mmCIF file of C-alpha atoms in Angstrom:
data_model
loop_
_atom_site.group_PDB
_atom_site.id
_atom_site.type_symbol
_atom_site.label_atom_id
_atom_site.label_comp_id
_atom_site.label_asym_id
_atom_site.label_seq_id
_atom_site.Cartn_x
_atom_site.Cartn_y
_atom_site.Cartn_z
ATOM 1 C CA UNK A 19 11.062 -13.766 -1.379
ATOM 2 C CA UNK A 20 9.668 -15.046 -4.720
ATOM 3 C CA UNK A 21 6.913 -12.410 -7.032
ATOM 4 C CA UNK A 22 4.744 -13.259 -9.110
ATOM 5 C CA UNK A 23 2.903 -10.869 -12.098
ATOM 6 C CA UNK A 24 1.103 -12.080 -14.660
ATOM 7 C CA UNK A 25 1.250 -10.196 -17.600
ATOM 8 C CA UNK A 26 -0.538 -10.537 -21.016
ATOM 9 C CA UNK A 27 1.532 -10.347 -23.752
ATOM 10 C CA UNK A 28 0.799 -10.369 -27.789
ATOM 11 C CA UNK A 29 4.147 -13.394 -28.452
ATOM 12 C CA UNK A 30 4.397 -15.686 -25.334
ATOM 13 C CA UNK A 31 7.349 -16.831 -26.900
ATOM 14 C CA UNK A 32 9.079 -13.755 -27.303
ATOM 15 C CA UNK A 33 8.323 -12.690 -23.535
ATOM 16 C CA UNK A 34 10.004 -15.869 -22.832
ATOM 17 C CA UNK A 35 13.217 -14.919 -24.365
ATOM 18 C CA UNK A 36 13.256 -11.504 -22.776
ATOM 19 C CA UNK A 37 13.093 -12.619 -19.019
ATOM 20 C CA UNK A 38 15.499 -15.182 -19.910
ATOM 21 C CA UNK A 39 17.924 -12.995 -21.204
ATOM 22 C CA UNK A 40 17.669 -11.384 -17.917
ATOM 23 C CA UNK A 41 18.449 -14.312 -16.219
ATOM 24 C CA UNK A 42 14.706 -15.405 -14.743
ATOM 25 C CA UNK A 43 14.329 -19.001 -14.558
ATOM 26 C CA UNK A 44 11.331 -20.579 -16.340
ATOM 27 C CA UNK A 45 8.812 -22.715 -14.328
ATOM 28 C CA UNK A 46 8.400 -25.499 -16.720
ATOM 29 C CA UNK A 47 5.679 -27.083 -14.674
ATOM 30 C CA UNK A 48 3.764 -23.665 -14.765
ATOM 31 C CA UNK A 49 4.142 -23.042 -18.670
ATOM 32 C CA UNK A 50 3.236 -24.099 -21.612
ATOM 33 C CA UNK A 51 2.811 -22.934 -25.496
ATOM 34 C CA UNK A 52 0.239 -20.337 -23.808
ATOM 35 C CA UNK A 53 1.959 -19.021 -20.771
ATOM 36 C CA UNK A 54 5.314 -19.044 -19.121
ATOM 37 C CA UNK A 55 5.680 -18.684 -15.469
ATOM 38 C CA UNK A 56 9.015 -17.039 -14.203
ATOM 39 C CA UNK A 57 9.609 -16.761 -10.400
ATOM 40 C CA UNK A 58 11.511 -13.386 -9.562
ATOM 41 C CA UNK A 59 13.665 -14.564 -6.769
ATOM 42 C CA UNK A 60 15.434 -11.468 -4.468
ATOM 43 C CA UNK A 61 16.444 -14.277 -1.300
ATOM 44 C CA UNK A 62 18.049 -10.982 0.965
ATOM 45 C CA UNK A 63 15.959 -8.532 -0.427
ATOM 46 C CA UNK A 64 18.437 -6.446 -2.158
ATOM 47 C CA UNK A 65 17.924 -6.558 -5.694
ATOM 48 C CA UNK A 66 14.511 -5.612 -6.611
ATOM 49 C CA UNK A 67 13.919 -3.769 -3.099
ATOM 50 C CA UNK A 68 13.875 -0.113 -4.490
ATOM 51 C CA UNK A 69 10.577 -1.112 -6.386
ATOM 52 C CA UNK A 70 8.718 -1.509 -3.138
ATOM 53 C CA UNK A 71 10.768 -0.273 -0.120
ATOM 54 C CA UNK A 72 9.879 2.919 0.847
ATOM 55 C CA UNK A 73 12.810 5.431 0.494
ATOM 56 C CA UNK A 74 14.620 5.961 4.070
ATOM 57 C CA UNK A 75 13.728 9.782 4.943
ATOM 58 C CA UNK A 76 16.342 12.080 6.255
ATOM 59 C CA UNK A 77 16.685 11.812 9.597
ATOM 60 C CA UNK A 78 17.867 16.326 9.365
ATOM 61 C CA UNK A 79 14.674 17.388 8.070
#
């Protein structure tokens, strides 16, 4: 599963740095000195799935 957000920022190249640093890869064929494209990848689902799975409900209530 890939996301994609775009975001505006006020220092492209600063935003850069930060979603490196968290281990994003850049999309060099998507950026440029104006925009940098990062594709979140989650392949089983796992990592970013508590932003957008809804929260299993107790099955004794």
């Amino acid at each position: 599963m890939s996301l994609f957000i775009t975001c505006p920022v006020q220092s492209v190249e600063r935003a850069t740095a930060f979603y490196r640093a968290l281990g994003w890869s850049l999309n060099a064929e998507m950026s440029d000195q104006n925009v940098s494209c990062f594709a979140i990848d989650d392949p089983d689902g796992y990592h970013y799935s508590p932003f957008w799975m809804k929260p299993e409900p107790d099955p004794a209530a």
